[in-house]
PDB file of C-alpha atoms in Angstrom:
ATOM      1  CA  MET U   1       0.000   0.000   0.000  1.00 35.00           C
ATOM      2  CA  GLU U   2       1.155   3.527  -0.725  1.00 34.00           C
ATOM      3  CA  GLY U   3       2.532   5.192   2.369  1.00 33.00           C
ATOM      4  CA  LEU U   4       3.386   1.909   4.064  1.00 33.00           C
ATOM      5  CA  VAL U   5       6.836   1.201   2.713  1.00 31.00           C
ATOM      6  CA  GLY U   6       8.950  -1.455   4.388  1.00 36.00           C
ATOM      7  CA  VAL U   7       7.883  -4.281   6.665  1.00 35.00           C
ATOM      8  CA  SER U   8       5.877  -2.886   9.558  1.00 44.00           C
ATOM      9  CA  ARG U   9       6.123  -4.199  13.084  1.00 56.00           C
ATOM     10  CA  VAL U  10       3.949  -7.254  13.559  1.00 56.00           C
ATOM     11  CA  THR U  11       3.368  -8.347  17.129  1.00 55.00           C
ATOM     12  CA  PRO U  12       3.140 -12.144  17.349  1.00 47.00           C
ATOM     13  CA  VAL U  13       0.527 -13.931  19.412  1.00 45.00           C
ATOM     14  CA  ARG U  14       1.096 -15.655  22.717  1.00 42.00           C
ATOM     15  CA  THR U  15      -1.304 -18.407  23.655  1.00 37.00           C
ATOM     16  CA  HIS U  16      -1.557 -21.579  25.674  1.00 35.00           C
ATOM     17  CA  LEU U  17      -3.056 -24.399  23.634  1.00 35.00           C
ATOM     18  CA  ARG U  18      -5.218 -27.338  24.618  1.00 34.00           C
ATOM     19  CA  GLN U  19      -6.474 -29.854  22.093  1.00 34.00           C
ATOM     20  CA  LYS U  20     -10.146 -30.766  22.030  1.00 34.00           C
ATOM     21  CA  HIS U  21     -11.745 -33.635  20.138  1.00 32.00           C
ATOM     22  CA  LEU U  22     -14.376 -31.858  18.069  1.00 33.00           C
ATOM     23  CA  PRO U  23     -14.986 -31.786  14.301  1.00 35.00           C
ATOM     24  CA  PHE U  24     -14.091 -28.116  13.812  1.00 35.00           C
ATOM     25  CA  VAL U  25     -13.341 -25.003  15.799  1.00 36.00           C
ATOM     26  CA  PRO U  26     -16.444 -22.979  16.628  1.00 38.00           C
ATOM     27  CA  THR U  27     -15.819 -19.795  18.521  1.00 36.00           C
ATOM     28  CA  SER U  28     -17.474 -21.228  21.602  1.00 35.00           C
ATOM     29  CA  SER U  29     -14.565 -23.659  21.992  1.00 35.00           C
ATOM     30  CA  LEU U  30     -12.065 -20.866  22.643  1.00 37.00           C
ATOM     31  CA  LYS U  31     -11.844 -19.861  26.296  1.00 34.00           C
ATOM     32  CA  PHE U  32     -10.616 -16.414  27.277  1.00 35.00           C
ATOM     33  CA  THR U  33      -9.239 -14.882  30.409  1.00 33.00           C
ATOM     34  CA  LYS U  34     -11.061 -11.672  31.271  1.00 32.00           C
ATOM     35  CA  SER U  35      -9.374  -8.322  31.168  1.00 33.00           C
ATOM     36  CA  SER U  36     -10.219  -4.652  31.070  1.00 33.00           C
ATOM     37  CA  TYR U  37     -11.110  -3.024  27.764  1.00 31.00           C
ATOM     38  CA  ARG U  38      -7.729  -1.424  27.262  1.00 32.00           C
ATOM     39  CA  ASN U  39      -5.972  -4.652  28.181  1.00 34.00           C
ATOM     40  CA  ARG U  40      -7.732  -6.733  25.550  1.00 34.00           C
ATOM     41  CA  THR U  41      -5.434  -9.306  24.042  1.00 34.00           C
ATOM     42  CA  ARG U  42      -4.909 -10.898  20.725  1.00 38.00           C
ATOM     43  CA  VAL U  43      -5.906 -14.362  19.693  1.00 39.00           C
ATOM     44  CA  GLY U  44      -3.780 -16.070  17.143  1.00 37.00           C
ATOM     45  CA  MET U  45      -2.508 -19.449  16.156  1.00 39.00           C
ATOM     46  CA  ASN U  46       0.835 -19.442  14.417  1.00 39.00           C
ATOM     47  CA  GLN U  47       0.959 -23.208  14.199  1.00 40.00           C
ATOM     48  CA  HIS U  48      -1.823 -25.486  13.164  1.00 42.00           C
ATOM     49  CA  PRO U  49      -2.287 -28.862  14.866  1.00 41.00           C
ATOM     50  CA  LYS U  50      -1.409 -31.864  12.743  1.00 39.00           C
ATOM     51  CA  SER U  51      -4.930 -33.180  13.267  1.00 36.00           C
ATOM     52  CA  PRO U  52      -8.210 -31.306  12.674  1.00 37.00           C
ATOM     53  CA  ASN U  53      -8.776 -31.046  16.425  1.00 34.00           C
ATOM     54  CA  PRO U  54      -9.784 -27.538  17.465  1.00 35.00           C
ATOM     55  CA  ILE U  55      -7.704 -25.420  19.772  1.00 33.00           C
ATOM     56  CA  ALA U  56      -8.698 -23.728  23.010  1.00 29.00           C
ATOM     57  CA  ALA U  57      -6.650 -20.612  23.665  1.00 38.00           C
ATOM     58  CA  SER U  58      -6.012 -18.900  26.969  1.00 34.00           C
ATOM     59  CA  ILE U  59      -5.091 -15.356  25.992  1.00 39.00           C
ATOM     60  CA  GLN U  60      -2.187 -13.567  27.584  1.00 45.00           C
ATOM     61  CA  PRO U  61      -2.498  -9.849  28.436  1.00 53.00           C
ATOM     62  CA  LEU U  62      -1.015  -7.445  25.930  1.00 60.00           C
ATOM     63  CA  GLU U  63       1.817  -5.413  27.365  1.00 53.00           C
ATOM     64  CA  ALA U  64       0.681  -1.975  28.544  1.00 59.00           C
ATOM     65  CA  SER U  65       3.536  -0.428  26.566  1.00 61.00           C
ATOM     66  CA  ALA U  66       2.098  -1.879  23.350  1.00 65.00           C
ATOM     67  CA  LEU U  67      -1.377  -0.526  24.004  1.00 71.00           C
ATOM     68  CA  SER U  68      -0.072   2.877  25.041  1.00 75.00           C
ATOM     69  CA  ARG U  69       1.178   3.403  21.502  1.00 85.00           C
ATOM     70  CA  PHE U  70      -2.400   3.683  20.237  1.00 93.00           C
ATOM     71  CA  ASP U  71      -5.005   6.368  20.858  1.00 94.00           C
ATOM     72  CA  ASN U  72      -7.806   4.733  18.861  1.00 96.00           C
ATOM     73  CA  THR U  73      -8.848   1.824  21.075  1.00 95.00           C
ATOM     74  CA  GLN U  74     -11.919   3.785  22.152  1.00 95.00           C
ATOM     75  CA  PRO U  75     -14.305   4.876  19.367  1.00 97.00           C
ATOM     76  CA  SER U  76     -15.343   8.488  18.989  1.00 97.00           C
ATOM     77  CA  LYS U  77     -19.057   9.280  18.988  1.00 97.00           C
ATOM     78  CA  GLU U  78     -18.934   9.779  15.226  1.00 97.00           C
ATOM     79  CA  VAL U  79     -17.268   6.420  14.661  1.00 98.00           C
ATOM     80  CA  LEU U  80     -19.687   4.668  16.992  1.00 98.00           C
ATOM     81  CA  ASP U  81     -22.698   6.226  15.276  1.00 97.00           C
ATOM     82  CA  LEU U  82     -21.432   5.168  11.840  1.00 97.00           C
ATOM     83  CA  TRP U  83     -20.783   1.646  13.094  1.00 98.00           C
ATOM     84  CA  ARG U  84     -24.257   1.311  14.589  1.00 97.00           C
ATOM     85  CA  ASN U  85     -25.973   2.643  11.468  1.00 97.00           C
ATOM     86  CA  ALA U  86     -23.929   0.920   8.773  1.00 98.00           C
ATOM     87  CA  ASP U  87     -25.832  -0.454   5.791  1.00 98.00           C
ATOM     88  CA  ALA U  88     -23.082  -2.987   5.113  1.00 98.00           C
ATOM     89  CA  VAL U  89     -19.945  -4.391   6.732  1.00 98.00           C
ATOM     90  CA  CYS U  90     -17.132  -5.982   4.743  1.00 98.00           C
ATOM     91  CA  PHE U  91     -14.831  -8.388   6.563  1.00 98.00           C
ATOM     92  CA  ASP U  92     -11.357  -9.510   5.643  1.00 98.00           C
ATOM     93  CA  VAL U  93     -11.040 -13.283   6.103  1.00 98.00           C
ATOM     94  CA  ASP U  94      -7.489 -14.383   6.933  1.00 95.00           C
ATOM     95  CA  SER U  95      -6.458 -13.379  10.476  1.00 95.00           C
ATOM     96  CA  THR U  96      -9.843 -11.682  10.898  1.00 97.00           C
ATOM     97  CA  VAL U  97     -12.859 -13.915  10.289  1.00 98.00           C
ATOM     98  CA  CYS U  98     -10.530 -16.920  10.550  1.00 97.00           C
ATOM     99  CA  LEU U  99      -7.585 -17.460  12.863  1.00 96.00           C
ATOM    100  CA  ASP U 100      -5.156 -18.393  10.128  1.00 92.00           C
ATOM    101  CA  GLU U 101      -3.633 -16.956   6.981  1.00 89.00           C
ATOM    102  CA  GLY U 102      -5.101 -19.484   4.555  1.00 92.00           C
ATOM    103  CA  ILE U 103      -2.310 -19.427   1.989  1.00 91.00           C
ATOM    104  CA  ASP U 104       0.290 -19.861   4.736  1.00 91.00           C
ATOM    105  CA  GLU U 105      -1.557 -22.878   6.098  1.00 94.00           C
ATOM    106  CA  LEU U 106      -1.920 -24.436   2.652  1.00 95.00           C
ATOM    107  CA  ALA U 107       1.765 -23.810   1.951  1.00 94.00           C
ATOM    108  CA  GLU U 108       2.752 -25.392   5.262  1.00 94.00           C
ATOM    109  CA  TYR U 109       0.602 -28.404   4.403  1.00 95.00           C
ATOM    110  CA  CYS U 110       2.414 -28.638   1.057  1.00 95.00           C
ATOM    111  CA  GLY U 111       5.864 -28.224   2.644  1.00 93.00           C
ATOM    112  CA  ALA U 112       6.654 -24.571   1.892  1.00 93.00           C
ATOM    113  CA  GLY U 113       5.305 -22.858   4.989  1.00 91.00           C
ATOM    114  CA  LYS U 114       8.227 -20.707   6.143  1.00 89.00           C
ATOM    115  CA  ALA U 115       9.087 -19.181   2.783  1.00 89.00           C
ATOM    116  CA  VAL U 116       5.454 -18.367   1.995  1.00 91.00           C
ATOM    117  CA  ALA U 117       4.815 -16.879   5.445  1.00 86.00           C
ATOM    118  CA  GLU U 118       7.673 -14.439   4.897  1.00 85.00           C
ATOM    119  CA  TRP U 119       6.054 -13.268   1.650  1.00 84.00           C
ATOM    120  CA  THR U 120       2.690 -12.943   3.415  1.00 77.00           C
ATOM    121  CA  ALA U 121       4.204 -10.627   6.020  1.00 78.00           C
ATOM    122  CA  ARG U 122       5.591  -8.425   3.257  1.00 76.00           C
ATOM    123  CA  ALA U 123       2.262  -8.380   1.430  1.00 70.00           C
ATOM    124  CA  MET U 124       0.287  -7.464   4.550  1.00 65.00           C
ATOM    125  CA  SER U 125       2.686  -4.650   5.418  1.00 69.00           C
ATOM    126  CA  GLY U 126       2.219  -3.144   1.980  1.00 67.00           C
ATOM    127  CA  SER U 127       5.928  -3.266   1.136  1.00 74.00           C
ATOM    128  CA  VAL U 128       5.409  -5.143  -2.162  1.00 80.00           C
ATOM    129  CA  PRO U 129       2.553  -5.054  -4.686  1.00 82.00           C
ATOM    130  CA  PHE U 130      -0.086  -7.587  -3.684  1.00 81.00           C
ATOM    131  CA  GLU U 131      -0.230  -9.314  -7.078  1.00 86.00           C
ATOM    132  CA  GLU U 132       3.540  -9.798  -6.999  1.00 87.00           C
ATOM    133  CA  ALA U 133       3.413 -11.312  -3.530  1.00 85.00           C
ATOM    134  CA  LEU U 134       0.472 -13.557  -4.448  1.00 89.00           C
ATOM    135  CA  ALA U 135       2.179 -14.961  -7.552  1.00 92.00           C
ATOM    136  CA  ALA U 136       5.469 -15.414  -5.712  1.00 91.00           C
ATOM    137  CA  ARG U 137       3.853 -17.309  -2.841  1.00 92.00           C
ATOM    138  CA  LEU U 138       1.944 -19.681  -5.091  1.00 94.00           C
ATOM    139  CA  SER U 139       5.012 -20.349  -7.246  1.00 94.00           C
ATOM    140  CA  LEU U 140       6.840 -21.670  -4.194  1.00 93.00           C
ATOM    141  CA  PHE U 141       4.571 -24.710  -3.919  1.00 95.00           C
ATOM    142  CA  ASN U 142       2.146 -24.855  -6.899  1.00 96.00           C
ATOM    143  CA  PRO U 143      -0.738 -26.599  -5.094  1.00 96.00           C
ATOM    144  CA  SER U 144      -2.659 -29.232  -7.045  1.00 97.00           C
ATOM    145  CA  LEU U 145      -6.430 -29.605  -6.840  1.00 97.00           C
ATOM    146  CA  SER U 146      -6.078 -32.829  -4.858  1.00 97.00           C
ATOM    147  CA  GLN U 147      -3.764 -31.123  -2.350  1.00 97.00           C
ATOM    148  CA  VAL U 148      -6.272 -28.318  -1.819  1.00 97.00           C
ATOM    149  CA  GLN U 149      -9.114 -30.805  -1.370  1.00 97.00           C
ATOM    150  CA  ASP U 150      -7.101 -32.903   1.095  1.00 97.00           C
ATOM    151  CA  PHE U 151      -6.066 -29.780   2.972  1.00 97.00           C
ATOM    152  CA  LEU U 152      -9.672 -28.671   3.410  1.00 96.00           C
ATOM    153  CA  LYS U 153     -10.620 -32.111   4.759  1.00 96.00           C
ATOM    154  CA  GLU U 154      -7.707 -32.365   7.170  1.00 96.00           C
ATOM    155  CA  ARG U 155      -7.522 -28.729   8.267  1.00 94.00           C
ATOM    156  CA  PRO U 156     -11.095 -27.541   8.908  1.00 94.00           C
ATOM    157  CA  VAL U 157     -11.738 -23.818   9.150  1.00 94.00           C
ATOM    158  CA  ARG U 158     -11.035 -22.157  12.504  1.00 96.00           C
ATOM    159  CA  LEU U 159     -13.245 -19.141  13.101  1.00 97.00           C
ATOM    160  CA  SER U 160     -12.095 -16.246  15.240  1.00 97.00           C
ATOM    161  CA  PRO U 161     -13.831 -16.000  18.637  1.00 97.00           C
ATOM    162  CA  GLY U 162     -17.100 -14.095  18.474  1.00 97.00           C
ATOM    163  CA  ILE U 163     -17.303 -13.695  14.700  1.00 98.00           C
ATOM    164  CA  ASP U 164     -20.371 -15.910  14.387  1.00 98.00           C
ATOM    165  CA  GLU U 165     -22.218 -13.919  17.053  1.00 98.00           C
ATOM    166  CA  LEU U 166     -21.174 -10.612  15.484  1.00 98.00           C
ATOM    167  CA  VAL U 167     -22.401 -11.657  12.040  1.00 98.00           C
ATOM    168  CA  LYS U 168     -25.727 -12.774  13.530  1.00 98.00           C
ATOM    169  CA  LYS U 169     -26.032  -9.443  15.358  1.00 98.00           C
ATOM    170  CA  LEU U 170     -25.343  -7.454  12.203  1.00 98.00           C
ATOM    171  CA  LYS U 171     -27.894  -9.463  10.234  1.00 98.00           C
ATOM    172  CA  ALA U 172     -30.466  -8.933  12.992  1.00 97.00           C
ATOM    173  CA  ASN U 173     -29.857  -5.188  12.580  1.00 96.00           C
ATOM    174  CA  ASN U 174     -30.506  -5.506   8.824  1.00 97.00           C
ATOM    175  CA  THR U 175     -26.855  -4.856   8.037  1.00 98.00           C
ATOM    176  CA  ASP U 176     -25.558  -6.716   4.992  1.00 98.00           C
ATOM    177  CA  VAL U 177     -22.370  -8.730   5.509  1.00 98.00           C
ATOM    178  CA  TYR U 178     -19.648  -9.400   2.932  1.00 98.00           C
ATOM    179  CA  LEU U 179     -16.338 -11.238   2.878  1.00 98.00           C
ATOM    180  CA  VAL U 180     -13.660  -9.403   0.891  1.00 98.00           C
ATOM    181  CA  SER U 181     -10.406 -11.317   0.788  1.00 96.00           C
ATOM    182  CA  GLY U 182      -7.125 -11.692  -1.019  1.00 92.00           C
ATOM    183  CA  GLY U 183      -7.431 -15.392  -0.197  1.00 94.00           C
ATOM    184  CA  PHE U 184      -9.082 -18.060  -2.303  1.00 96.00           C
ATOM    185  CA  ARG U 185     -12.744 -18.913  -2.744  1.00 96.00           C
ATOM    186  CA  GLN U 186     -12.061 -22.622  -2.401  1.00 95.00           C
ATOM    187  CA  MET U 187     -10.734 -22.040   1.119  1.00 95.00           C
ATOM    188  CA  ILE U 188     -13.184 -19.316   2.130  1.00 97.00           C
ATOM    189  CA  LYS U 189     -16.335 -21.207   1.153  1.00 96.00           C
ATOM    190  CA  PRO U 190     -16.467 -23.315   4.385  1.00 96.00           C
ATOM    191  CA  ALA U 191     -16.293 -20.204   6.599  1.00 97.00           C
ATOM    192  CA  ALA U 192     -18.931 -18.403   4.528  1.00 98.00           C
ATOM    193  CA  SER U 193     -21.189 -21.440   4.792  1.00 97.00           C
ATOM    194  CA  ILE U 194     -20.867 -21.638   8.590  1.00 97.00           C
ATOM    195  CA  LEU U 195     -21.601 -17.912   8.919  1.00 98.00           C
ATOM    196  CA  GLY U 196     -24.541 -18.001   6.500  1.00 98.00           C
ATOM    197  CA  ILE U 197     -22.949 -15.586   4.032  1.00 98.00           C
ATOM    198  CA  PRO U 198     -24.172 -16.282   0.462  1.00 98.00           C
ATOM    199  CA  PRO U 199     -21.666 -16.851  -2.379  1.00 97.00           C
ATOM    200  CA  GLU U 200     -22.662 -13.589  -4.069  1.00 97.00           C
ATOM    201  CA  ASN U 201     -21.452 -11.732  -0.961  1.00 98.00           C
ATOM    202  CA  VAL U 202     -17.959 -13.240  -1.202  1.00 98.00           C
ATOM    203  CA  PHE U 203     -15.283 -11.331  -3.123  1.00 98.00           C
ATOM    204  CA  ALA U 204     -12.049 -13.317  -3.321  1.00 97.00           C
ATOM    205  CA  ASN U 205      -9.517 -14.920  -5.626  1.00 97.00           C
ATOM    206  CA  GLN U 206      -9.905 -18.158  -7.546  1.00 96.00           C
ATOM    207  CA  LEU U 207      -7.287 -20.888  -7.914  1.00 97.00           C
ATOM    208  CA  LEU U 208      -7.168 -22.337 -11.426  1.00 98.00           C
ATOM    209  CA  PHE U 209      -6.496 -25.992 -12.240  1.00 98.00           C
ATOM    210  CA  GLY U 210      -6.084 -28.018 -15.421  1.00 98.00           C
ATOM    211  CA  THR U 211      -8.098 -31.060 -16.487  1.00 97.00           C
ATOM    212  CA  SER U 212      -5.770 -33.332 -14.510  1.00 98.00           C
ATOM    213  CA  GLY U 213      -5.928 -31.150 -11.404  1.00 97.00           C
ATOM    214  CA  GLU U 214      -2.557 -29.515 -12.000  1.00 97.00           C
ATOM    215  CA  PHE U 215      -2.069 -25.968 -10.761  1.00 97.00           C
ATOM    216  CA  LEU U 216      -2.376 -23.327 -13.479  1.00 97.00           C
ATOM    217  CA  GLY U 217      -2.363 -20.115 -11.455  1.00 96.00           C
ATOM    218  CA  PHE U 218      -5.075 -17.750 -10.260  1.00 95.00           C
ATOM    219  CA  ASP U 219      -7.772 -15.707 -11.952  1.00 96.00           C
ATOM    220  CA  LYS U 220      -6.229 -12.291 -12.560  1.00 93.00           C
ATOM    221  CA  ASN U 221      -9.619 -10.839 -13.468  1.00 94.00           C
ATOM    222  CA  GLU U 222     -10.680 -10.881  -9.827  1.00 95.00           C
ATOM    223  CA  PRO U 223     -10.257  -7.364  -8.387  1.00 94.00           C
ATOM    224  CA  THR U 224      -8.780  -8.802  -5.165  1.00 94.00           C
ATOM    225  CA  SER U 225      -5.877 -10.362  -7.113  1.00 93.00           C
ATOM    226  CA  ARG U 226      -3.996  -7.064  -7.335  1.00 89.00           C
ATOM    227  CA  SER U 227      -2.953  -4.092  -5.258  1.00 86.00           C
ATOM    228  CA  GLY U 228      -5.895  -1.862  -4.432  1.00 91.00           C
ATOM    229  CA  GLY U 229      -8.232  -4.744  -5.251  1.00 94.00           C
ATOM    230  CA  LYS U 230     -10.083  -4.764  -1.961  1.00 95.00           C
ATOM    231  CA  ALA U 231     -10.767  -1.058  -2.332  1.00 96.00           C
ATOM    232  CA  THR U 232     -12.097  -1.719  -5.833  1.00 97.00           C
ATOM    233  CA  ALA U 233     -14.305  -4.577  -4.597  1.00 98.00           C
ATOM    234  CA  VAL U 234     -15.711  -2.443  -1.769  1.00 98.00           C
ATOM    235  CA  GLN U 235     -16.421   0.401  -4.184  1.00 98.00           C
ATOM    236  CA  GLN U 236     -18.246  -2.041  -6.484  1.00 97.00           C
ATOM    237  CA  ILE U 237     -20.306  -3.350  -3.564  1.00 98.00           C
ATOM    238  CA  ARG U 238     -21.251   0.140  -2.435  1.00 98.00           C
ATOM    239  CA  LYS U 239     -22.196   1.335  -5.910  1.00 97.00           C
ATOM    240  CA  ALA U 240     -24.193  -1.792  -6.783  1.00 98.00           C
ATOM    241  CA  HIS U 241     -26.363  -1.521  -3.676  1.00 98.00           C
ATOM    242  CA  ASN U 242     -26.286   2.237  -3.159  1.00 98.00           C
ATOM    243  CA  TYR U 243     -25.166   1.856   0.449  1.00 98.00           C
ATOM    244  CA  LYS U 244     -25.002   5.110   2.385  1.00 97.00           C
ATOM    245  CA  GLU U 245     -22.671   3.858   5.112  1.00 97.00           C
ATOM    246  CA  LEU U 246     -20.209   0.994   4.697  1.00 98.00           C
ATOM    247  CA  ILE U 247     -17.465  -0.263   7.005  1.00 98.00           C
ATOM    248  CA  MET U 248     -14.366  -2.391   6.397  1.00 98.00           C
ATOM    249  CA  ILE U 249     -12.946  -4.644   9.136  1.00 98.00           C
ATOM    250  CA  GLY U 250      -9.565  -6.331   8.786  1.00 98.00           C
ATOM    251  CA  ASP U 251      -5.964  -6.508   9.914  1.00 95.00           C
ATOM    252  CA  GLY U 252      -3.794  -5.602   6.935  1.00 91.00           C
ATOM    253  CA  ALA U 253      -2.707  -2.787   4.662  1.00 89.00           C
ATOM    254  CA  THR U 254      -5.010  -4.003   1.888  1.00 89.00           C
ATOM    255  CA  ASP U 255      -7.968  -3.635   4.262  1.00 95.00           C
ATOM    256  CA  LEU U 256      -6.946  -0.127   5.218  1.00 96.00           C
ATOM    257  CA  GLU U 257      -6.846   0.736   1.504  1.00 94.00           C
ATOM    258  CA  ALA U 258     -10.611   0.154   1.300  1.00 97.00           C
ATOM    259  CA  ARG U 259     -11.231   3.350   3.305  1.00 98.00           C
ATOM    260  CA  GLN U 260     -11.411   5.913   0.536  1.00 95.00           C
ATOM    261  CA  PRO U 261     -14.025   8.006  -1.286  1.00 95.00           C
ATOM    262  CA  GLY U 262     -16.680   5.777  -2.781  1.00 96.00           C
ATOM    263  CA  GLY U 263     -15.474   2.871  -0.628  1.00 97.00           C
ATOM    264  CA  ALA U 264     -15.552   2.299   3.102  1.00 98.00           C
ATOM    265  CA  ASP U 265     -16.442   5.188   5.411  1.00 98.00           C
ATOM    266  CA  LEU U 266     -14.555   3.613   8.304  1.00 97.00           C
ATOM    267  CA  PHE U 267     -11.762   1.117   8.785  1.00 98.00           C
ATOM    268  CA  ILE U 268     -11.885  -0.938  11.976  1.00 98.00           C
ATOM    269  CA  CYS U 269      -8.613  -2.745  12.594  1.00 98.00           C
ATOM    270  CA  TYR U 270      -9.097  -6.169  14.170  1.00 98.00           C
ATOM    271  CA  ALA U 271      -5.899  -7.098  15.999  1.00 96.00           C
ATOM    272  CA  GLY U 272      -7.204 -10.240  17.654  1.00 95.00           C
ATOM    273  CA  VAL U 273      -4.840 -12.441  15.644  1.00 95.00           C
ATOM    274  CA  GLN U 274      -2.075 -10.170  14.346  1.00 92.00           C
ATOM    275  CA  LEU U 275      -1.269  -6.644  15.453  1.00 93.00           C
ATOM    276  CA  ARG U 276       0.229  -4.871  12.441  1.00 91.00           C
ATOM    277  CA  GLU U 277       1.177  -1.621  14.087  1.00 93.00           C
ATOM    278  CA  ALA U 278       1.506   0.603  10.995  1.00 92.00           C
ATOM    279  CA  VAL U 279      -2.011  -0.441   9.972  1.00 94.00           C
ATOM    280  CA  ALA U 280      -3.510  -0.277  13.466  1.00 96.00           C
ATOM    281  CA  ALA U 281      -2.253   3.272  13.972  1.00 96.00           C
ATOM    282  CA  LYS U 282      -4.241   4.494  10.955  1.00 97.00           C
ATOM    283  CA  ALA U 283      -7.530   2.798  11.867  1.00 98.00           C
ATOM    284  CA  ASN U 284     -10.626   4.700  12.950  1.00 98.00           C
ATOM    285  CA  TRP U 285     -11.066   2.118  15.699  1.00 98.00           C
ATOM    286  CA  LEU U 286      -8.655  -0.550  16.929  1.00 97.00           C
ATOM    287  CA  VAL U 287     -10.187  -3.625  18.576  1.00 97.00           C
ATOM    288  CA  PHE U 288      -8.597  -6.752  19.968  1.00 96.00           C
ATOM    289  CA  ASN U 289     -11.730  -8.891  20.099  1.00 96.00           C
ATOM    290  CA  PHE U 290     -15.142  -9.009  18.482  1.00 97.00           C
ATOM    291  CA  GLU U 291     -16.934  -8.826  21.825  1.00 96.00           C
ATOM    292  CA  ASP U 292     -16.395  -5.067  21.895  1.00 96.00           C
ATOM    293  CA  LEU U 293     -18.085  -4.673  18.507  1.00 98.00           C
ATOM    294  CA  ILE U 294     -20.962  -6.926  19.563  1.00 98.00           C
ATOM    295  CA  SER U 295     -21.602  -5.048  22.817  1.00 97.00           C
ATOM    296  CA  SER U 296     -21.410  -1.680  21.059  1.00 97.00           C
ATOM    297  CA  LEU U 297     -24.436  -2.649  18.944  1.00 96.00           C
ATOM    298  CA  ASP U 298     -26.695  -3.048  22.003  1.00 88.00           C
TER     299      ASP U 298
END
């Protein structure tokens, strides 16, 4: 993203993990220690279990020095009013709706995790064009159709704590919900299905395969396949439905880009998985859990 040159500071997540024997990870399976609003902590899983067992995370308090660097953890009245009256909310998926960065997890499954994760960090900081980072990451492991299918069976989606309740709350308030992601439809579909978000409300990239299931690349016609693509997708959504107030929620530089004329009115930075400080500092509202957004709608 313009104005975010170089790799920004990314604060990793600290958690204690306990394996549970359940088919997937609903948000109710993640247990949290309670803390004050300004001492909210981040949830994140940097390593995926080798089995599809869900993870229960006990969150560690964020250092006071880290929180003191931000003055946007409490919403202004204007921000709160816009949030409560939004016609539509667009969510990023990786490290926001879901605990993981999907492409990193797929790469790790295919044996190229470390190298791809390094590219992901650069892409999320805005230090390289998104389309360049996307092509480079995929070229490191060239996933086949069968690998993607096996991955989805063995590594079920892990939703971020509270996202299901937040989506239900927004729908109850007649707010339309969208998923806008630089990830891939094949991997986002399970999360959208669980959350009750229809396919037409999902804007994401598409992996392409040949007749034998060999990897061919990705659909470059998708707006989210290139730098500024999320902003373009959000602008298309707003124009198509004539929304008066629209909000973008995510963790990365590409999500922040969506806040521009004709796009999102507000950018809420969700740092419950990854705290990308250069992005968080520019947000209208910085939150470390979805509970704060849920309670603010009451």
